[in-house]
Short mmCIF file of N, CA, C and O in Angstrom, two decimals:
data_model
loop_
_atom_site.label_atom_id
_atom_site.label_comp_id
_atom_site.label_asym_id
_atom_site.label_seq_id
_atom_site.Cartn_x
_atom_site.Cartn_y
_atom_site.Cartn_z
N ALA A 1 3.61 10.66 25.60
CA ALA A 1 2.67 11.02 24.54
C ALA A 1 2.31 9.78 23.86
O ALA A 1 3.31 8.89 23.42
N ASN A 2 1.16 9.58 23.74
CA ASN A 2 0.73 8.39 22.90
C ASN A 2 0.94 8.69 21.34
O ASN A 2 0.80 9.74 20.89
N THR A 3 1.43 7.61 20.73
CA THR A 3 1.48 7.57 19.26
C THR A 3 0.35 6.91 18.58
O THR A 3 0.10 5.69 18.95
N ASP A 4 -0.35 7.60 17.68
CA ASP A 4 -1.54 7.03 17.16
C ASP A 4 -1.14 6.08 15.85
O ASP A 4 -0.01 6.05 15.49
N ASP A 5 -2.08 5.32 15.73
CA ASP A 5 -1.95 4.27 14.67
C ASP A 5 -1.34 4.92 13.17
O ASP A 5 -0.61 4.43 12.78
N GLU A 6 -1.84 6.09 12.82
CA GLU A 6 -1.45 6.71 11.65
C GLU A 6 0.02 6.91 11.63
O GLU A 6 0.78 6.89 10.67
N THR A 7 0.54 7.62 12.83
CA THR A 7 1.88 7.84 13.01
C THR A 7 2.80 6.73 12.99
O THR A 7 3.89 6.50 12.29
N ILE A 8 2.17 5.47 13.67
CA ILE A 8 2.90 4.36 13.66
C ILE A 8 3.19 3.69 12.19
O ILE A 8 4.21 3.33 11.88
N GLU A 9 2.06 3.87 11.48
CA GLU A 9 2.15 3.24 10.20
C GLU A 9 3.05 3.98 9.28
O GLU A 9 3.85 3.60 8.57
N HIS A 10 3.07 5.44 9.53
CA HIS A 10 4.07 6.40 8.73
C HIS A 10 5.36 5.85 9.10
O HIS A 10 6.35 5.81 8.10
N ILE A 11 5.69 5.68 10.27
CA ILE A 11 7.02 5.42 10.66
C ILE A 11 7.46 4.03 10.16
O ILE A 11 8.58 3.83 9.50
N PHE A 12 6.56 3.10 10.33
CA PHE A 12 6.76 1.75 9.63
C PHE A 12 7.17 1.78 8.14
O PHE A 12 8.09 1.17 7.69
N ASN A 13 6.38 2.47 7.36
CA ASN A 13 6.56 2.68 6.07
C ASN A 13 7.75 3.47 5.54
O ASN A 13 8.12 3.27 4.44
N SER A 14 8.19 4.29 6.42
CA SER A 14 9.46 5.04 6.11
C SER A 14 10.58 4.28 6.35
O SER A 14 11.72 4.70 6.03
N ILE A 15 10.60 3.18 6.97
CA ILE A 15 11.79 2.43 7.33
C ILE A 15 12.04 1.43 6.38
O ILE A 15 11.17 0.65 5.81
N GLY A 16 13.29 1.43 5.90
CA GLY A 16 13.70 0.17 4.88
C GLY A 16 13.59 -0.97 5.60
O GLY A 16 14.13 -1.10 6.72
N HIS A 17 12.92 -1.90 5.10
CA HIS A 17 12.98 -3.37 5.65
C HIS A 17 13.45 -4.25 4.42
O HIS A 17 13.31 -3.99 3.36
N ASP A 18 13.79 -5.61 4.97
CA ASP A 18 14.28 -6.61 3.99
C ASP A 18 13.16 -7.12 3.19
O ASP A 18 11.97 -6.94 3.60
N LYS A 19 13.40 -7.96 2.46
CA LYS A 19 12.38 -8.61 1.50
C LYS A 19 11.39 -9.42 2.27
O LYS A 19 10.31 -9.71 1.85
N SER A 20 11.76 -9.74 3.56
CA SER A 20 10.76 -10.64 4.32
C SER A 20 9.69 -9.84 4.86
O SER A 20 8.68 -10.42 5.54
N GLY A 21 9.77 -8.47 4.73
CA GLY A 21 8.79 -7.45 5.45
C GLY A 21 9.17 -7.32 6.94
O GLY A 21 8.39 -6.48 7.45
N GLN A 22 10.23 -7.86 7.43
CA GLN A 22 10.59 -7.65 8.89
C GLN A 22 11.51 -6.28 9.00
O GLN A 22 12.17 -6.03 8.04
N ILE A 23 11.40 -5.75 10.08
CA ILE A 23 12.15 -4.49 10.29
C ILE A 23 13.15 -4.89 11.49
O ILE A 23 12.79 -5.43 12.32
N HIS A 24 14.32 -4.39 11.31
CA HIS A 24 15.41 -4.55 12.23
C HIS A 24 15.04 -3.65 13.37
O HIS A 24 14.74 -2.52 13.21
N TYR A 25 15.20 -4.13 14.60
CA TYR A 25 14.75 -3.35 15.78
C TYR A 25 15.54 -2.04 15.91
O TYR A 25 14.93 -1.01 16.15
N ALA A 26 16.91 -2.03 15.51
CA ALA A 26 17.54 -0.79 15.52
C ALA A 26 17.11 0.28 14.60
O ALA A 26 17.21 1.43 14.95
N LYS A 27 16.67 -0.17 13.32
CA LYS A 27 16.03 0.65 12.46
C LYS A 27 14.79 1.19 12.98
O LYS A 27 14.61 2.50 12.79
N PHE A 28 14.12 0.57 13.62
CA PHE A 28 12.68 1.01 14.21
C PHE A 28 12.94 2.17 15.20
O PHE A 28 12.30 3.04 15.25
N LEU A 29 13.88 1.68 16.06
CA LEU A 29 14.18 2.72 17.18
C LEU A 29 14.76 3.91 16.55
O LEU A 29 14.30 5.12 16.96
N ALA A 30 15.63 3.84 15.57
CA ALA A 30 16.17 5.03 15.02
C ALA A 30 14.99 5.85 14.39
O ALA A 30 15.16 7.13 14.45
N ALA A 31 14.22 5.12 13.65
CA ALA A 31 13.11 5.94 12.94
C ALA A 31 12.19 6.79 13.92
O ALA A 31 11.74 7.70 13.74
N LEU A 32 11.98 5.87 15.15
CA LEU A 32 11.05 6.35 16.10
C LEU A 32 11.54 7.70 16.68
O LEU A 32 10.95 8.70 16.93
N VAL A 33 13.06 7.45 17.16
CA VAL A 33 13.65 8.59 17.70
C VAL A 33 13.67 9.90 16.83
O VAL A 33 13.50 10.92 17.16
N GLU A 34 13.92 9.54 15.57
CA GLU A 34 14.07 10.67 14.51
C GLU A 34 12.83 11.26 14.43
O GLU A 34 12.64 12.54 14.22
N GLY A 35 11.65 10.52 14.49
CA GLY A 35 10.40 11.02 14.27
C GLY A 35 9.97 11.97 15.32
O GLY A 35 9.14 12.90 15.23
N HIS A 36 10.58 11.79 16.50
CA HIS A 36 10.15 12.61 17.74
C HIS A 36 11.14 13.67 17.94
O HIS A 36 11.07 14.37 18.75
N GLY A 37 12.12 13.73 16.98
CA GLY A 37 13.08 14.96 17.11
C GLY A 37 14.14 14.69 18.24
O GLY A 37 14.66 15.63 18.61
N PHE A 38 14.28 13.58 18.71
CA PHE A 38 15.34 13.34 19.81
C PHE A 38 16.71 13.53 19.29
O PHE A 38 17.69 13.85 20.13
N ILE A 39 16.93 13.21 18.17
CA ILE A 39 18.38 13.44 17.58
C ILE A 39 18.47 14.67 17.01
O ILE A 39 17.90 15.06 15.96
N THR A 40 19.17 15.61 17.75
CA THR A 40 19.52 16.97 17.19
C THR A 40 20.97 17.14 17.06
O THR A 40 21.76 16.33 17.54
N MET A 41 21.45 18.07 16.32
CA MET A 41 22.71 18.38 15.87
C MET A 41 23.41 18.66 17.26
O MET A 41 24.44 18.19 17.55
N GLU A 42 22.75 19.45 18.18
CA GLU A 42 23.44 19.75 19.41
C GLU A 42 23.66 18.42 20.35
O GLU A 42 24.70 18.34 20.84
N ARG A 43 22.71 17.62 20.27
CA ARG A 43 22.95 16.36 21.15
C ARG A 43 24.07 15.49 20.48
O ARG A 43 24.91 14.85 21.19
N LEU A 44 24.19 15.30 19.07
CA LEU A 44 25.28 14.76 18.44
C LEU A 44 26.56 15.42 18.76
O LEU A 44 27.59 14.71 18.98
N GLY A 45 26.61 16.68 18.87
CA GLY A 45 27.75 17.41 19.14
C GLY A 45 28.17 17.10 20.56
O GLY A 45 29.44 16.89 20.96
N ASP A 46 27.22 17.07 21.67
CA ASP A 46 27.44 16.63 22.87
C ASP A 46 28.17 15.38 23.05
O ASP A 46 28.97 15.19 23.56
N ALA A 47 27.50 14.34 22.28
CA ALA A 47 27.92 13.02 22.29
C ALA A 47 29.37 12.92 21.73
O ALA A 47 30.26 12.27 22.44
N PHE A 48 29.74 13.64 20.67
CA PHE A 48 31.14 13.78 20.19
C PHE A 48 31.95 14.29 21.21
O PHE A 48 33.04 13.62 21.44
N ASP A 49 31.71 15.29 21.68
CA ASP A 49 32.57 15.99 22.91
C ASP A 49 32.87 15.15 24.01
O ASP A 49 33.90 15.17 24.64
N GLN A 50 31.77 14.29 24.45
CA GLN A 50 31.85 13.35 25.58
C GLN A 50 32.96 12.27 25.19
O GLN A 50 33.72 11.91 26.11
N ILE A 51 32.99 11.78 24.00
CA ILE A 51 33.89 10.75 23.49
C ILE A 51 35.21 11.30 23.35
O ILE A 51 36.21 10.71 23.51
N ASP A 52 35.30 12.50 22.75
CA ASP A 52 36.53 13.18 22.40
C ASP A 52 37.41 13.75 23.63
O ASP A 52 37.13 14.84 24.11
N ILE A 53 37.94 12.82 24.41
CA ILE A 53 38.48 13.17 25.69
C ILE A 53 39.68 14.20 25.44
O ILE A 53 40.53 13.95 24.63
N GLY A 54 39.56 15.27 26.11
CA GLY A 54 40.67 16.28 25.97
C GLY A 54 40.50 17.32 24.88
O GLY A 54 41.27 18.27 24.74
N GLY A 55 39.19 17.33 24.25
CA GLY A 55 38.83 18.24 23.30
C GLY A 55 39.80 18.26 21.96
O GLY A 55 40.07 19.48 21.64
N LYS A 56 40.30 17.34 21.59
CA LYS A 56 41.09 17.35 20.64
C LYS A 56 40.56 17.65 19.02
O LYS A 56 41.34 17.85 18.11
N ARG A 57 39.21 17.38 19.08
CA ARG A 57 38.34 17.66 17.95
C ARG A 57 38.57 16.38 17.03
O ARG A 57 38.16 16.58 15.78
N TYR A 58 38.82 15.22 17.66
CA TYR A 58 38.78 13.94 16.85
C TYR A 58 38.63 12.93 17.98
O TYR A 58 39.00 13.16 19.17
N ILE A 59 38.18 11.77 17.62
CA ILE A 59 37.96 10.62 18.50
C ILE A 59 39.15 9.54 18.17
O ILE A 59 39.19 9.30 16.94
N SER A 60 39.88 9.19 19.17
CA SER A 60 41.03 8.37 18.73
C SER A 60 40.74 6.87 19.52
O SER A 60 39.80 6.72 20.17
N HIS A 61 41.61 6.04 18.98
CA HIS A 61 41.43 4.60 19.73
C HIS A 61 41.53 4.78 21.13
O HIS A 61 40.72 4.27 21.94
N ASP A 62 42.57 5.58 21.79
CA ASP A 62 42.60 5.71 23.17
C ASP A 62 41.31 6.29 23.79
O ASP A 62 41.12 5.94 24.97
N ASP A 63 40.65 7.25 23.16
CA ASP A 63 39.38 7.80 23.63
C ASP A 63 38.40 6.72 23.78
O ASP A 63 37.81 6.53 24.76
N LEU A 64 38.25 5.87 22.82
CA LEU A 64 37.30 4.66 23.00
C LEU A 64 37.84 3.76 24.02
O LEU A 64 36.90 3.17 24.72
N LYS A 65 39.12 3.49 24.14
CA LYS A 65 39.65 2.56 25.17
C LYS A 65 39.23 3.10 26.52
O LYS A 65 38.63 2.47 27.38
N GLU A 66 39.45 4.43 26.75
CA GLU A 66 39.08 5.00 27.96
C GLU A 66 37.35 5.06 28.38
O GLU A 66 37.04 4.63 29.35
N LEU A 67 36.68 5.20 27.16
CA LEU A 67 35.31 5.13 27.42
C LEU A 67 34.69 3.90 27.86
O LEU A 67 33.85 3.71 28.61
N LEU A 68 35.26 2.81 27.15
CA LEU A 68 34.89 1.41 27.35
C LEU A 68 35.38 0.82 28.74
O LEU A 68 34.85 -0.16 29.18
N GLY A 69 36.48 1.23 29.18
CA GLY A 69 36.88 0.83 30.41
C GLY A 69 37.29 -0.72 30.53
O GLY A 69 37.85 -1.23 29.61
N ARG A 70 36.62 -1.24 31.28
CA ARG A 70 36.83 -2.79 31.58
C ARG A 70 36.45 -3.53 30.24
O ARG A 70 36.72 -4.66 30.03
N ASP A 71 35.44 -3.06 29.57
CA ASP A 71 34.87 -3.61 28.44
C ASP A 71 35.56 -3.34 27.13
O ASP A 71 35.23 -3.96 26.03
N TYR A 72 36.69 -2.83 27.29
CA TYR A 72 37.69 -2.57 26.14
C TYR A 72 38.11 -3.89 25.43
O TYR A 72 38.65 -4.70 26.31
N ASN A 73 37.94 -3.91 23.98
CA ASN A 73 38.63 -4.98 23.35
C ASN A 73 39.21 -4.32 22.22
O ASN A 73 38.54 -3.57 21.43
N GLN A 74 40.45 -4.53 22.01
CA GLN A 74 41.21 -4.03 20.97
C GLN A 74 40.68 -4.20 19.57
O GLN A 74 40.61 -3.26 18.80
N ASP A 75 40.34 -5.43 19.23
CA ASP A 75 39.79 -5.76 17.92
C ASP A 75 38.43 -4.93 17.67
O ASP A 75 38.26 -4.46 16.53
N VAL A 76 37.59 -4.83 18.68
CA VAL A 76 36.40 -4.22 18.65
C VAL A 76 36.59 -2.69 18.26
O VAL A 76 36.00 -2.03 17.36
N VAL A 77 37.47 -2.16 19.02
CA VAL A 77 37.76 -0.81 18.96
C VAL A 77 38.48 -0.40 17.59
O VAL A 77 38.14 0.64 16.82
N ASN A 78 39.23 -1.33 17.25
CA ASN A 78 39.92 -1.13 15.75
C ASN A 78 38.92 -1.14 14.66
O ASN A 78 38.85 -0.31 13.84
N ASN A 79 37.88 -2.06 14.90
CA ASN A 79 36.75 -2.11 13.82
C ASN A 79 35.96 -0.84 13.94
O ASN A 79 35.47 -0.48 12.82
N MET A 80 35.76 -0.39 15.13
CA MET A 80 34.85 0.79 15.23
C MET A 80 35.51 2.11 14.49
O MET A 80 34.94 2.75 13.89
N ILE A 81 36.81 2.15 14.85
CA ILE A 81 37.65 3.18 14.11
C ILE A 81 37.64 2.96 12.49
O ILE A 81 37.23 3.94 11.81
N GLU A 82 37.87 1.68 12.32
CA GLU A 82 38.04 1.51 10.76
C GLU A 82 36.53 1.85 10.02
O GLU A 82 36.71 2.30 8.88
N GLU A 83 35.52 1.43 10.64
CA GLU A 83 34.21 1.64 9.99
C GLU A 83 33.76 3.10 9.99
O GLU A 83 32.97 3.52 9.01
N SER A 84 34.36 3.98 10.83
CA SER A 84 34.00 5.41 10.87
C SER A 84 35.08 6.26 10.43
O SER A 84 34.79 7.58 10.12
N ASP A 85 36.18 5.81 10.10
CA ASP A 85 37.38 6.70 9.53
C ASP A 85 37.48 6.68 8.08
O ASP A 85 38.23 6.16 7.50
N PHE A 86 36.47 7.36 7.55
CA PHE A 86 36.27 7.61 6.10
C PHE A 86 37.43 8.35 5.47
O PHE A 86 37.59 8.10 4.33
N LYS A 87 38.35 9.18 6.25
CA LYS A 87 39.45 9.76 5.71
C LYS A 87 40.61 8.90 5.72
O LYS A 87 41.75 9.38 5.29
N LYS A 88 40.45 7.64 6.34
CA LYS A 88 41.75 6.78 6.49
C LYS A 88 42.97 7.44 7.08
O LYS A 88 43.98 7.20 6.64
N ASN A 89 42.63 8.32 8.26
CA ASN A 89 43.89 8.89 9.00
C ASN A 89 43.92 8.31 10.37
O ASN A 89 44.71 8.95 11.28
N GLY A 90 43.24 7.15 10.74
CA GLY A 90 43.40 6.70 11.98
C GLY A 90 42.70 7.35 13.06
O GLY A 90 42.83 7.05 14.35
N GLN A 91 41.75 8.23 12.78
CA GLN A 91 40.99 8.90 13.94
C GLN A 91 39.79 9.31 13.16
O GLN A 91 39.49 9.39 12.04
N VAL A 92 38.86 9.76 14.07
CA VAL A 92 37.38 10.08 13.61
C VAL A 92 37.14 11.44 14.00
O VAL A 92 36.90 11.82 15.27
N ASP A 93 36.88 12.42 13.06
CA ASP A 93 36.69 13.89 13.25
C ASP A 93 34.97 14.00 13.23
O ASP A 93 34.57 13.08 13.05
N TYR A 94 34.69 15.20 13.65
CA TYR A 94 33.28 15.45 13.70
C TYR A 94 32.61 15.18 12.46
O TYR A 94 31.49 14.58 12.54
N GLU A 95 33.11 15.65 11.31
CA GLU A 95 32.64 15.37 10.07
C GLU A 95 32.23 13.84 9.83
O GLU A 95 31.16 13.53 9.42
N GLU A 96 33.30 13.06 10.06
CA GLU A 96 33.14 11.53 9.87
C GLU A 96 32.26 11.01 11.05
O GLU A 96 31.49 10.14 10.67
N PHE A 97 32.08 11.50 12.20
CA PHE A 97 31.04 11.23 13.23
C PHE A 97 29.77 11.28 12.52
O PHE A 97 28.96 10.43 12.69
N LEU A 98 29.45 12.48 12.05
CA LEU A 98 28.27 12.71 11.58
C LEU A 98 27.76 11.86 10.35
O LEU A 98 26.74 11.46 10.32
N GLN A 99 28.82 11.60 9.60
CA GLN A 99 28.68 10.82 8.28
C GLN A 99 28.19 9.33 8.88
O GLN A 99 27.34 8.84 8.17
N LEU A 100 28.95 9.04 9.87
CA LEU A 100 28.59 7.69 10.42
C LEU A 100 27.13 7.57 10.86
O LEU A 100 26.40 6.70 10.80
N MET A 101 26.73 8.65 11.59
CA MET A 101 25.38 8.74 12.17
C MET A 101 24.27 8.78 11.12
O MET A 101 23.20 8.19 11.34
N PHE A 102 24.66 9.40 10.08
CA PHE A 102 23.54 9.61 9.05
C PHE A 102 23.63 8.67 7.90
O PHE A 102 22.78 8.65 6.95
N GLU A 103 24.63 7.83 7.77
CA GLU A 103 24.71 6.96 6.62
C GLU A 103 23.67 5.87 6.62
O GLU A 103 23.26 5.56 7.53
N ASP A 104 23.48 5.37 5.28
CA ASP A 104 22.54 4.22 5.26
C ASP A 104 23.28 2.97 5.44
O ASP A 104 24.16 2.69 4.80
N PRO A 105 22.84 2.22 6.52
CA PRO A 105 23.67 1.12 6.89
C PRO A 105 23.52 -0.13 5.87
O PRO A 105 24.24 -0.96 5.87
N GLU A 106 22.65 0.01 4.84
CA GLU A 106 22.44 -0.96 3.97
C GLU A 106 23.57 -0.78 2.83
O GLU A 106 23.69 -1.65 2.08
N LYS A 107 24.31 0.26 2.86
CA LYS A 107 25.33 0.58 1.70
C LYS A 107 26.60 -0.11 1.98
O LYS A 107 26.95 -0.43 3.26
#
């Protein structure tokens, strides 16, 4: 489906951008995807379930290690958990996962 100029302008204006007027690519993609309804709660739930190996109802360091395989890096995974572990219990539950997905990255 083609996106008309008005829709693109709306998406552009709804994205937070820095004082230079530039938009970060990730923010643009997120806004575009959100605008087309690609991110649904069901899809987020499916993504969480795929990362939560064994259906424990939380994502652990070992889950991310398994997911990354040969690309695993302990420091990177520790940072991933730390950034998303809002309850500071060493794991990421679904509530924290959603919080991470919807939080404002500028905060």
